[in-house]
mmCIF file with all atom_site columns, C-alpha atoms in Angstrom:
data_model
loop_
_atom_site.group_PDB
_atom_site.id
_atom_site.type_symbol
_atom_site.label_atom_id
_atom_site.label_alt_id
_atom_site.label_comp_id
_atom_site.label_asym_id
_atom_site.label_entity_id
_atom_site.label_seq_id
_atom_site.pdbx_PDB_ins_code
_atom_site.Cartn_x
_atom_site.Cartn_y
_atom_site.Cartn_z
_atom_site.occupancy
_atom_site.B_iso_or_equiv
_atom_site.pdbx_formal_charge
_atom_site.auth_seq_id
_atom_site.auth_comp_id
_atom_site.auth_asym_id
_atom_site.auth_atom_id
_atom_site.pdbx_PDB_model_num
ATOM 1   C CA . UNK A 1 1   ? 0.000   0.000   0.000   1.00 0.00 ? 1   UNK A CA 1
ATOM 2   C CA . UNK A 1 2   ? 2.799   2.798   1.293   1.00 0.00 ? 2   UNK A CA 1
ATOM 3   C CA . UNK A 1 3   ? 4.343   2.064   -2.605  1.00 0.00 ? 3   UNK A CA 1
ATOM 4   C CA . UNK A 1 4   ? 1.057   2.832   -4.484  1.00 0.00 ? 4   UNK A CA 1
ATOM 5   C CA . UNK A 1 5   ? -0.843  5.137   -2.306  1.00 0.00 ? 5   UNK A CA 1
ATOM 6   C CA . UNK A 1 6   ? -0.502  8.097   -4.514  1.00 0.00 ? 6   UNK A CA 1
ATOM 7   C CA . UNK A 1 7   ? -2.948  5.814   -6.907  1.00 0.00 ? 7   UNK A CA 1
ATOM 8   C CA . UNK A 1 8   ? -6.136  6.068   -3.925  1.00 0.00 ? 8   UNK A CA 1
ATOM 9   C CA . UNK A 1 9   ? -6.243  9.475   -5.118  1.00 0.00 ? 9   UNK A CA 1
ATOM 10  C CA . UNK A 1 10  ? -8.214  10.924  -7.834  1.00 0.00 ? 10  UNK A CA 1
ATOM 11  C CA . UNK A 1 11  ? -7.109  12.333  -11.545 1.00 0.00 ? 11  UNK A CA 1
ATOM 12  C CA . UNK A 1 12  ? -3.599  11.217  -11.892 1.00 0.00 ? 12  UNK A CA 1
ATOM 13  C CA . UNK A 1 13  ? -0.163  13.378  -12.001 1.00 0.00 ? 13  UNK A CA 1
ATOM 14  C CA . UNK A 1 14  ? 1.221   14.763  -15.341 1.00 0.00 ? 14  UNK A CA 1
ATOM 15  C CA . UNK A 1 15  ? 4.684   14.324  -15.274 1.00 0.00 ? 15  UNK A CA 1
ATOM 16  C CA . UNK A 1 16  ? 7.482   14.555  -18.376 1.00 0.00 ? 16  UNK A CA 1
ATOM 17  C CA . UNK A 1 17  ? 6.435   11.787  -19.820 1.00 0.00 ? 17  UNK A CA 1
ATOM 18  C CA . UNK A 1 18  ? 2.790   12.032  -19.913 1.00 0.00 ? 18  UNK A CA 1
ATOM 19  C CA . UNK A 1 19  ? 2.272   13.461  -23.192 1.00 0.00 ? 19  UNK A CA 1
ATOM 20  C CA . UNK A 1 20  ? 3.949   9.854   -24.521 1.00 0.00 ? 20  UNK A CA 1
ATOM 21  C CA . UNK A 1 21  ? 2.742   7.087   -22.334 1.00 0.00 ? 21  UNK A CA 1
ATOM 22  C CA . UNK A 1 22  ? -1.115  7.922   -21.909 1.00 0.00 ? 22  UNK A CA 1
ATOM 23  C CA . UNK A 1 23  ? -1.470  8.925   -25.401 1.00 0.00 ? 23  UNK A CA 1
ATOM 24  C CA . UNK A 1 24  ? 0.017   5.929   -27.197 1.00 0.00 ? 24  UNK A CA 1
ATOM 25  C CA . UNK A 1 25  ? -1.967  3.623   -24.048 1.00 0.00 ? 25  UNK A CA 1
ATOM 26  C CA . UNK A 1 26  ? -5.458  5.651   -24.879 1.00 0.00 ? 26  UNK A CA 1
ATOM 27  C CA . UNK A 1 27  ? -4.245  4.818   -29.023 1.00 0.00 ? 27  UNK A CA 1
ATOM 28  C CA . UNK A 1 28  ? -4.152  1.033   -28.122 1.00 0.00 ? 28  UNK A CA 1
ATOM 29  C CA . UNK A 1 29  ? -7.335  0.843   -26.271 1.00 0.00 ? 29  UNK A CA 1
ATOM 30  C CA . UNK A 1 30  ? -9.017  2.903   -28.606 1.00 0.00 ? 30  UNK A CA 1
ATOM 31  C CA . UNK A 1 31  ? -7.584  0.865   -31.672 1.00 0.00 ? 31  UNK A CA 1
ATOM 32  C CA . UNK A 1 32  ? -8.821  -2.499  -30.042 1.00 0.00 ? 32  UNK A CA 1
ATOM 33  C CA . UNK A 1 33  ? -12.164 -0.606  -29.151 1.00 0.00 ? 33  UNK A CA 1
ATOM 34  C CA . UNK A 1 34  ? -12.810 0.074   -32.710 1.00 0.00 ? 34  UNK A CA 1
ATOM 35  C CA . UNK A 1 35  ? -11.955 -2.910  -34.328 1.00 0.00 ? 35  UNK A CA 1
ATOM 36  C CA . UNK A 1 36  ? -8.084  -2.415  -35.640 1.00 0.00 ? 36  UNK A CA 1
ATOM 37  C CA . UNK A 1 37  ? -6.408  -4.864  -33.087 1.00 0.00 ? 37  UNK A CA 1
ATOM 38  C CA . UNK A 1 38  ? -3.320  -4.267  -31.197 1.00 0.00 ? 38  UNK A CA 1
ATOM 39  C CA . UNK A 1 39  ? -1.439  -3.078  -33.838 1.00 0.00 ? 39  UNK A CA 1
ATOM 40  C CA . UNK A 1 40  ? 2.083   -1.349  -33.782 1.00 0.00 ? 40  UNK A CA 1
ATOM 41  C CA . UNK A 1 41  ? 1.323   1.405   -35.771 1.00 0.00 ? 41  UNK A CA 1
ATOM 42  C CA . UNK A 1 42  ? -1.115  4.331   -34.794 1.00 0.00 ? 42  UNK A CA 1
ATOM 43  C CA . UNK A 1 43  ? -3.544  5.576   -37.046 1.00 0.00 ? 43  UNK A CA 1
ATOM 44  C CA . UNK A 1 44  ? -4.737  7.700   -33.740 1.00 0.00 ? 44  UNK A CA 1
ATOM 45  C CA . UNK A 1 45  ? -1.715  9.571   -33.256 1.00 0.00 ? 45  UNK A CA 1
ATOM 46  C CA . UNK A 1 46  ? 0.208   12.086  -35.887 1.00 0.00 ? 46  UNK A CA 1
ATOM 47  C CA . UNK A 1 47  ? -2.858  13.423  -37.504 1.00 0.00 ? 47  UNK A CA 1
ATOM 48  C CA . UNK A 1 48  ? -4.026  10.093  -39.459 1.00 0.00 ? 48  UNK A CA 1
ATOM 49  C CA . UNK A 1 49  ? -0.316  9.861   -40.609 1.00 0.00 ? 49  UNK A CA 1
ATOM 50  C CA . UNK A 1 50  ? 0.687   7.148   -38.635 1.00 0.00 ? 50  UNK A CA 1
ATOM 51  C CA . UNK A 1 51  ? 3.170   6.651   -35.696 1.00 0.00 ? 51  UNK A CA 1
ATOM 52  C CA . UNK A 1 52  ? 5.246   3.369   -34.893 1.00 0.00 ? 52  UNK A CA 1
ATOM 53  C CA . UNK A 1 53  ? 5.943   4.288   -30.634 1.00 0.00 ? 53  UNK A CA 1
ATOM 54  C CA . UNK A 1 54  ? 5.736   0.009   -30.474 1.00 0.00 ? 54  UNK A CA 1
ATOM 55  C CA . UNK A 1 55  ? 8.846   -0.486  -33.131 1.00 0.00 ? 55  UNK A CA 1
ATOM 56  C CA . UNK A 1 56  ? 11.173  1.555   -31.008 1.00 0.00 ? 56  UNK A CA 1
ATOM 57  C CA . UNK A 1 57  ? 9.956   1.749   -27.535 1.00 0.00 ? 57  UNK A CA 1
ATOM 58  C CA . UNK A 1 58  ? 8.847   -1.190  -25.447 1.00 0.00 ? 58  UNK A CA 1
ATOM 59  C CA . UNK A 1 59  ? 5.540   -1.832  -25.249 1.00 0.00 ? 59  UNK A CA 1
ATOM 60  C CA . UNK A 1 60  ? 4.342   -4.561  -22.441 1.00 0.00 ? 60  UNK A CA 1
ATOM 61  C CA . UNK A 1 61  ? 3.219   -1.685  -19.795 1.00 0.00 ? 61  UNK A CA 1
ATOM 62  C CA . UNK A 1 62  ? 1.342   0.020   -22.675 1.00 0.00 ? 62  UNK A CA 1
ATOM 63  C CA . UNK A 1 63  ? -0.277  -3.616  -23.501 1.00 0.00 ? 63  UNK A CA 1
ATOM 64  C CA . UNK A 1 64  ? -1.218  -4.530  -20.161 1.00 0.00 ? 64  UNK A CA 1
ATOM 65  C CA . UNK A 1 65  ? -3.085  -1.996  -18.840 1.00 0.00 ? 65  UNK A CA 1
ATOM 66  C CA . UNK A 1 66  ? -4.847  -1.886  -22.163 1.00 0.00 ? 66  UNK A CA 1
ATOM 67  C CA . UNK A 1 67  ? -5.813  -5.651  -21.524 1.00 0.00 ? 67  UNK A CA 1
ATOM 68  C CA . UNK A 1 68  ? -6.801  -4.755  -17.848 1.00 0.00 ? 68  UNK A CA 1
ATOM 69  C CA . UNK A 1 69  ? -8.833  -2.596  -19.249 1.00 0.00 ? 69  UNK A CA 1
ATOM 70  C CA . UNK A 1 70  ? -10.574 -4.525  -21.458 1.00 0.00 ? 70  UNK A CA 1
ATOM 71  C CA . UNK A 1 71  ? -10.974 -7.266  -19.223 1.00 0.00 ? 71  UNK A CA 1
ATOM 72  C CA . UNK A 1 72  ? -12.268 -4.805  -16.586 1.00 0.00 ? 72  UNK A CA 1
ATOM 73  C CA . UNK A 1 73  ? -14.849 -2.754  -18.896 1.00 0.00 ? 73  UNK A CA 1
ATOM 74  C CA . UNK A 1 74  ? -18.135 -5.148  -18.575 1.00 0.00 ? 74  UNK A CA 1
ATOM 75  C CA . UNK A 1 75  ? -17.638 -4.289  -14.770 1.00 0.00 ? 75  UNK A CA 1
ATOM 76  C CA . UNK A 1 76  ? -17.386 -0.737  -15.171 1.00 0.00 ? 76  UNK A CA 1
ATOM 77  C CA . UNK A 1 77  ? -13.575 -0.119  -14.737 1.00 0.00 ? 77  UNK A CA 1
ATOM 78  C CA . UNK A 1 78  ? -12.624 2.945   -16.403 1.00 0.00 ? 78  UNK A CA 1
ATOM 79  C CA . UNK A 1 79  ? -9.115  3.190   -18.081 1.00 0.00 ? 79  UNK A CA 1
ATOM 80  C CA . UNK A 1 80  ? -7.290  4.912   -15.810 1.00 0.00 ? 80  UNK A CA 1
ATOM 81  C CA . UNK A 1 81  ? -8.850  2.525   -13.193 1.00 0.00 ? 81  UNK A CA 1
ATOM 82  C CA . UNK A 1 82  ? -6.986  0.064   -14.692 1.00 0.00 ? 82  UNK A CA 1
ATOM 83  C CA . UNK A 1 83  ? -3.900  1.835   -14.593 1.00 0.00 ? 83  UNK A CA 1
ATOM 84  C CA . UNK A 1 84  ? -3.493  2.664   -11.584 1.00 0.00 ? 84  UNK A CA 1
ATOM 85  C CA . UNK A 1 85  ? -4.839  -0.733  -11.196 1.00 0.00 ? 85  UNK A CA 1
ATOM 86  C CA . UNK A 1 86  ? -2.126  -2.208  -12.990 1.00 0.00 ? 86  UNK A CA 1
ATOM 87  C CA . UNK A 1 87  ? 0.639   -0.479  -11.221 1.00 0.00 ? 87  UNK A CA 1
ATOM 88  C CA . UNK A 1 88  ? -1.123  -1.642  -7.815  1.00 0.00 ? 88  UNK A CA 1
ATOM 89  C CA . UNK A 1 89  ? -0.920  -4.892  -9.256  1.00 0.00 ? 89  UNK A CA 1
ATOM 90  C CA . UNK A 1 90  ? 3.104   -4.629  -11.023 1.00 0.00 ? 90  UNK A CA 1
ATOM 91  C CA . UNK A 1 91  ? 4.431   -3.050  -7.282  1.00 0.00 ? 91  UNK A CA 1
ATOM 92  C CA . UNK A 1 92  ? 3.225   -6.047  -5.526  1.00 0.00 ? 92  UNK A CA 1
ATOM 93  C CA . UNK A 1 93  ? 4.430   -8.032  -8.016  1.00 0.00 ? 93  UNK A CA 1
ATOM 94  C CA . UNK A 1 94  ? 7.896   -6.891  -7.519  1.00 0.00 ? 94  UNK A CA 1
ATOM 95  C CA . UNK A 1 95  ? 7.752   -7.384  -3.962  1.00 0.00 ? 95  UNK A CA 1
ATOM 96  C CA . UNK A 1 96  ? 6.845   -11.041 -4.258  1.00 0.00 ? 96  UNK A CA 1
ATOM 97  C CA . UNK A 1 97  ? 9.862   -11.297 -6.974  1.00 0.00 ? 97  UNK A CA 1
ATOM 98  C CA . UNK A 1 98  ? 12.281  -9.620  -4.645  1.00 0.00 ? 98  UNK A CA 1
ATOM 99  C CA . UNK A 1 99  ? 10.894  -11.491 -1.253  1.00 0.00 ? 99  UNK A CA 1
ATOM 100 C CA . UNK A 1 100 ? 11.848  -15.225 -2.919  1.00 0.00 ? 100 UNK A CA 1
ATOM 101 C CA . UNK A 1 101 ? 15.214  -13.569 -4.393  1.00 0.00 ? 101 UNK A CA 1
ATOM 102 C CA . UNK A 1 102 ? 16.186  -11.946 -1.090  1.00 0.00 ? 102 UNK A CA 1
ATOM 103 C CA . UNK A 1 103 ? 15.206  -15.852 0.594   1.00 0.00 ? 103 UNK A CA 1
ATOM 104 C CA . UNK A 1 104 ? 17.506  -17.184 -1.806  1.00 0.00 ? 104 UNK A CA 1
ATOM 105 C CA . UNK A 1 105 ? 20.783  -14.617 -0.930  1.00 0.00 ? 105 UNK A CA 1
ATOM 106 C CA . UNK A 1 106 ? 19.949  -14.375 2.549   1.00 0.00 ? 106 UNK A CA 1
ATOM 107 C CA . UNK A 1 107 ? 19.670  -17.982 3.539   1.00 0.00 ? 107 UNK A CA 1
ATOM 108 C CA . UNK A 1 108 ? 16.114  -18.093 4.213   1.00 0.00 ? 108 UNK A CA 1
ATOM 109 C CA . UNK A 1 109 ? 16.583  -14.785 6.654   1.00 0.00 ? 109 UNK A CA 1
ATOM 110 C CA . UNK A 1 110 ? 12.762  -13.885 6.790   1.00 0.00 ? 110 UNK A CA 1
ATOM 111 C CA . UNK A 1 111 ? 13.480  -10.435 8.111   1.00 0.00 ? 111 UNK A CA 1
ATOM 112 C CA . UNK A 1 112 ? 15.724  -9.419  5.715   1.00 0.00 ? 112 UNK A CA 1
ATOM 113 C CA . UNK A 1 113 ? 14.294  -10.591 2.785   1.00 0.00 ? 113 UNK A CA 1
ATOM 114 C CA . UNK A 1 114 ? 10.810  -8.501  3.982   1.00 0.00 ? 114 UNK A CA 1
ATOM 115 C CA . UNK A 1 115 ? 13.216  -5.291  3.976   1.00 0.00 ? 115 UNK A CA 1
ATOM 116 C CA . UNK A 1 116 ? 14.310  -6.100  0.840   1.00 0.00 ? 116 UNK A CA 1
ATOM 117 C CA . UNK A 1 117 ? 11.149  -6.089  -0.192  1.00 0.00 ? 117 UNK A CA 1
ATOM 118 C CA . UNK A 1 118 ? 10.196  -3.037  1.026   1.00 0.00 ? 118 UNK A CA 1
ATOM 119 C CA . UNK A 1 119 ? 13.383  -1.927  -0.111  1.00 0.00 ? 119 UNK A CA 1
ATOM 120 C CA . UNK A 1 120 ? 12.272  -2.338  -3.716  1.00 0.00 ? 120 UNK A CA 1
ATOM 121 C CA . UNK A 1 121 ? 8.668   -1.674  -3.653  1.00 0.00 ? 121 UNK A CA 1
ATOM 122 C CA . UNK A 1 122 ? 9.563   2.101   -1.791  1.00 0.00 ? 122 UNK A CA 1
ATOM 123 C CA . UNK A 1 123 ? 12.015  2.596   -4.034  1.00 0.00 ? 123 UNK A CA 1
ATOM 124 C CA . UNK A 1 124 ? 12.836  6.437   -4.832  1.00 0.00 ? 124 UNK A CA 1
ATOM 125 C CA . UNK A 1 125 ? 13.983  6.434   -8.052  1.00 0.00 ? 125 UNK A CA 1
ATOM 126 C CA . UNK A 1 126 ? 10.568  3.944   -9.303  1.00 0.00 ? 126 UNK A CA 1
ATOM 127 C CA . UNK A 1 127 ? 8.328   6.006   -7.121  1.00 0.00 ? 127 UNK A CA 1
ATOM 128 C CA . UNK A 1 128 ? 9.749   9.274   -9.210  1.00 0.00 ? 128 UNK A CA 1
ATOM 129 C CA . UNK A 1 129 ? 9.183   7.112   -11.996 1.00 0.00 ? 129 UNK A CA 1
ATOM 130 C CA . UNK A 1 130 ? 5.200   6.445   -11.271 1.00 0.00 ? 130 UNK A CA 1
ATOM 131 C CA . UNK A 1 131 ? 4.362   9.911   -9.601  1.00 0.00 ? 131 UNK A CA 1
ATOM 132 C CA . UNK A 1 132 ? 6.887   12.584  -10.888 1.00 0.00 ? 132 UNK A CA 1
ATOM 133 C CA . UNK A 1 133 ? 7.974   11.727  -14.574 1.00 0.00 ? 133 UNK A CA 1
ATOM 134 C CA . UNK A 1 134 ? 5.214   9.112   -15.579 1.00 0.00 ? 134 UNK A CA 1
ATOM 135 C CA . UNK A 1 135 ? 7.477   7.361   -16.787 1.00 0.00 ? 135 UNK A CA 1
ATOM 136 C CA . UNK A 1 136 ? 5.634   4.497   -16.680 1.00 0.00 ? 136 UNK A CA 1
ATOM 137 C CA . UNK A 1 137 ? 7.465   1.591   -18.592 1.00 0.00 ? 137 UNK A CA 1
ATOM 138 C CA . UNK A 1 138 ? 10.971  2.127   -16.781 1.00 0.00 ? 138 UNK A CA 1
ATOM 139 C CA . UNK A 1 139 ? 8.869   1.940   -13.850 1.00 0.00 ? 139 UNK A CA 1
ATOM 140 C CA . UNK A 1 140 ? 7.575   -1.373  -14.905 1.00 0.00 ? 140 UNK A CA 1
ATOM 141 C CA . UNK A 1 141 ? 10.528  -2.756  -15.732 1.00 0.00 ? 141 UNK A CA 1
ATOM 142 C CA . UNK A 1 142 ? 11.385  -2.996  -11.988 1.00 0.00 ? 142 UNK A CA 1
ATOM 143 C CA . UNK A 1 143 ? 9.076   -5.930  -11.433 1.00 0.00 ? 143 UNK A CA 1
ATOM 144 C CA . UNK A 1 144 ? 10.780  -7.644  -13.338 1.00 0.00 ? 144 UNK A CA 1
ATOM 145 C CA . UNK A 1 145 ? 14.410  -7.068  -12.431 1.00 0.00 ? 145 UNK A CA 1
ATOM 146 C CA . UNK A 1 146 ? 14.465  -9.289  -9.341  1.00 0.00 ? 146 UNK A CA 1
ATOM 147 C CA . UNK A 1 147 ? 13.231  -12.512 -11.210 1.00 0.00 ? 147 UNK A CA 1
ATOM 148 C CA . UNK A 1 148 ? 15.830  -11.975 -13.248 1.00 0.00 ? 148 UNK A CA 1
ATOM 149 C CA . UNK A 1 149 ? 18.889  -11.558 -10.627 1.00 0.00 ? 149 UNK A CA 1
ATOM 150 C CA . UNK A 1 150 ? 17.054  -14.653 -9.106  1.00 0.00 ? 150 UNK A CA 1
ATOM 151 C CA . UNK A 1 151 ? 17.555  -17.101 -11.609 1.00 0.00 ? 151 UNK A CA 1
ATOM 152 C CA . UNK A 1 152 ? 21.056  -15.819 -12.137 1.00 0.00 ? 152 UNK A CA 1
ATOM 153 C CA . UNK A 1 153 ? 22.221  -16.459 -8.711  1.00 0.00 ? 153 UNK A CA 1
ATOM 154 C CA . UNK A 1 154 ? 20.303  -19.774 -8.731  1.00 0.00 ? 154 UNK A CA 1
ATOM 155 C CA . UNK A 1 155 ? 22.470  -20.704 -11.526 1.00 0.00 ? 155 UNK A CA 1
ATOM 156 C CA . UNK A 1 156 ? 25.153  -19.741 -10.212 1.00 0.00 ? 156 UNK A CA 1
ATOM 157 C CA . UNK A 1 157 ? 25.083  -21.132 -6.378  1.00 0.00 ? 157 UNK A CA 1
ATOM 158 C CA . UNK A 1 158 ? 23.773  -24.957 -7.024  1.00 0.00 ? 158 UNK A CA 1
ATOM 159 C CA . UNK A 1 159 ? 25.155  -27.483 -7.452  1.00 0.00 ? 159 UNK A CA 1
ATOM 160 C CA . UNK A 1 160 ? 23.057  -29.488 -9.784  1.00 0.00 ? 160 UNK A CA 1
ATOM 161 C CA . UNK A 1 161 ? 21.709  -28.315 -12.295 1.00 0.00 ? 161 UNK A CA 1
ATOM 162 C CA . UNK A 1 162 ? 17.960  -27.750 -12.677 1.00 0.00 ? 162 UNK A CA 1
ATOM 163 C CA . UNK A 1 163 ? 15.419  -26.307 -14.928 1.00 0.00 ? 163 UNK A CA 1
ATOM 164 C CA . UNK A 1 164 ? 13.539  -23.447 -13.114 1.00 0.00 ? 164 UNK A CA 1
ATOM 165 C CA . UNK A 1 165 ? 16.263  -21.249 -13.185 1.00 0.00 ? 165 UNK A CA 1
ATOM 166 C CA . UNK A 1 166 ? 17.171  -20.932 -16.433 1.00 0.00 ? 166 UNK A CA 1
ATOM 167 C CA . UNK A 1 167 ? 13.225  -20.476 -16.877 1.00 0.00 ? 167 UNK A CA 1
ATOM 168 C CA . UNK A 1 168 ? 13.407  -17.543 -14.508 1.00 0.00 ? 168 UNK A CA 1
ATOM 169 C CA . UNK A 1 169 ? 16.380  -15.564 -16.111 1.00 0.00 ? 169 UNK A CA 1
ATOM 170 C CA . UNK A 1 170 ? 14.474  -16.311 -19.783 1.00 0.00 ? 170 UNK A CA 1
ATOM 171 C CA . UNK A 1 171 ? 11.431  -14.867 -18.637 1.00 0.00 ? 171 UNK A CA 1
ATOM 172 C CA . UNK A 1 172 ? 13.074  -12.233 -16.487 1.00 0.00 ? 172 UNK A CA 1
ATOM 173 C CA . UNK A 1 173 ? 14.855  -10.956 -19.407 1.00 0.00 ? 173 UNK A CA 1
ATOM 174 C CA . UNK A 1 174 ? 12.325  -11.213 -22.100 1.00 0.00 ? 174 UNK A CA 1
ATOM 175 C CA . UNK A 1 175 ? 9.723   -9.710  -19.940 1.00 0.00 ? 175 UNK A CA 1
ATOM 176 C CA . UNK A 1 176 ? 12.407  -6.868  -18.686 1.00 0.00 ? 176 UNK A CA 1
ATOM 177 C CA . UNK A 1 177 ? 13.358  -6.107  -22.167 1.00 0.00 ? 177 UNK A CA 1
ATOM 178 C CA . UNK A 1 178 ? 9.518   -5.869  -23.166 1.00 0.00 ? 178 UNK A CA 1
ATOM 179 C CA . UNK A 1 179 ? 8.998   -3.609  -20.514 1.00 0.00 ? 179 UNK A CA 1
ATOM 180 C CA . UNK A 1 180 ? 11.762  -0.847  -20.970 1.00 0.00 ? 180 UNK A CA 1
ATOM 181 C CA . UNK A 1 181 ? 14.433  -1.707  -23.135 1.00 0.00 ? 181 UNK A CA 1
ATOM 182 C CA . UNK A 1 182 ? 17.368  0.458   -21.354 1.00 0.00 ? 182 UNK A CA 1
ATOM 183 C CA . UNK A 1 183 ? 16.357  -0.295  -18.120 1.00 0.00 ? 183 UNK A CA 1
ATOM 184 C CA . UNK A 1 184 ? 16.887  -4.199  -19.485 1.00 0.00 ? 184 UNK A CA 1
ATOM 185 C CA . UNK A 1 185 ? 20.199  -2.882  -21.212 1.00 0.00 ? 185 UNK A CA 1
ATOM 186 C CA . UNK A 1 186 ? 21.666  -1.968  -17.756 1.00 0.00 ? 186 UNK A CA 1
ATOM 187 C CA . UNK A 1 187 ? 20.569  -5.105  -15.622 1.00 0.00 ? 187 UNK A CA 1
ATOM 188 C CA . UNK A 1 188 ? 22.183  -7.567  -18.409 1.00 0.00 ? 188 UNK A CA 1
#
């Protein structure tokens, strides 16, 4: 809750990257709404011209809370219900990730794998991220950094070796890349 509770607020902040993120999220939605699909390039956006943000800027936070949304709309869920939604969602997420990755580092130390937890989910630099700048795909790439690191250093510390973590730094890295490729550039 302390890592999301800007969200329990109405409207939302409009940070530096506003004008780019809710736009090209409100394209998708709208896109699916009438008919065109998911597609990577906006007829919404650049006066009918067209604009490709999906071939050079990761896309899986735009995608998700579009299929939130869509999922949520028979119940009434507005879109920017299902964004904040979605970040609710991504922060807890990222505190499960970085609970079993802290377990595996610390020896099973309860204690301190709960502050590293916390340590990730209050983190200053993806709170900015979500409240100051909007930016919100670097701030979804977060969630993903910890299963990531996990299956590295469960490749690295056994003994025998075993499937799972080579499954977790796969999907760690595909689904870090998908969410903000630069962000993905510095954790590999």
């Amino acid at each position: 809750i302390f890592g999301t509770w800007l969200f329990m607020y109405n409207g939302l902040n409009i940070g530096d990257d506003y004008y780019f993120h809710l736009p090209s999220i409100l394209d998708k939605y709208e896109s699916v709404i009438n008919g065109n699909g998911l597609g990577g390039i906006s007829s919404e956006i650049g006066n009918g011209i067209g604009y490709g943000a999906s071939l050079y800027y990761s896309p899986l936070s735009h995608y998700f809370i579009v299929i939130l949304a869509l999922v949520f709309k028979p119940f009434g869920i507005s879109l920017m219900t299902s964004y904040k939604l979605a970040f609710i969602f991504v922060v807890f997420l990222s505190g499960i990730f970085m609970y079993r990755f802290a377990l595996k580092f610390t020896h099973q130390n309860k204690v301190a794998s709960l502050i590293s937890s916390a340590c990730l989910i209050l983190y200053p630099y993806r709170l900015f991220n979500l409240f100051c700048r909007l930016a919100i795909a670097e701030a979804f790439a977060f969630t993903f950094v910890p299963l990531f690191l996990c299956g590295l250093y469960e490749i690295t510390h056994t003994k025998e070796i075993k499937i799972l973590p080579f499954v977790k730094v796969v999907f760690g890295a595909s689904l870090l890349f998908l969410s903000h490729n630069l962000t993905a550039l510095f954790v590999f």
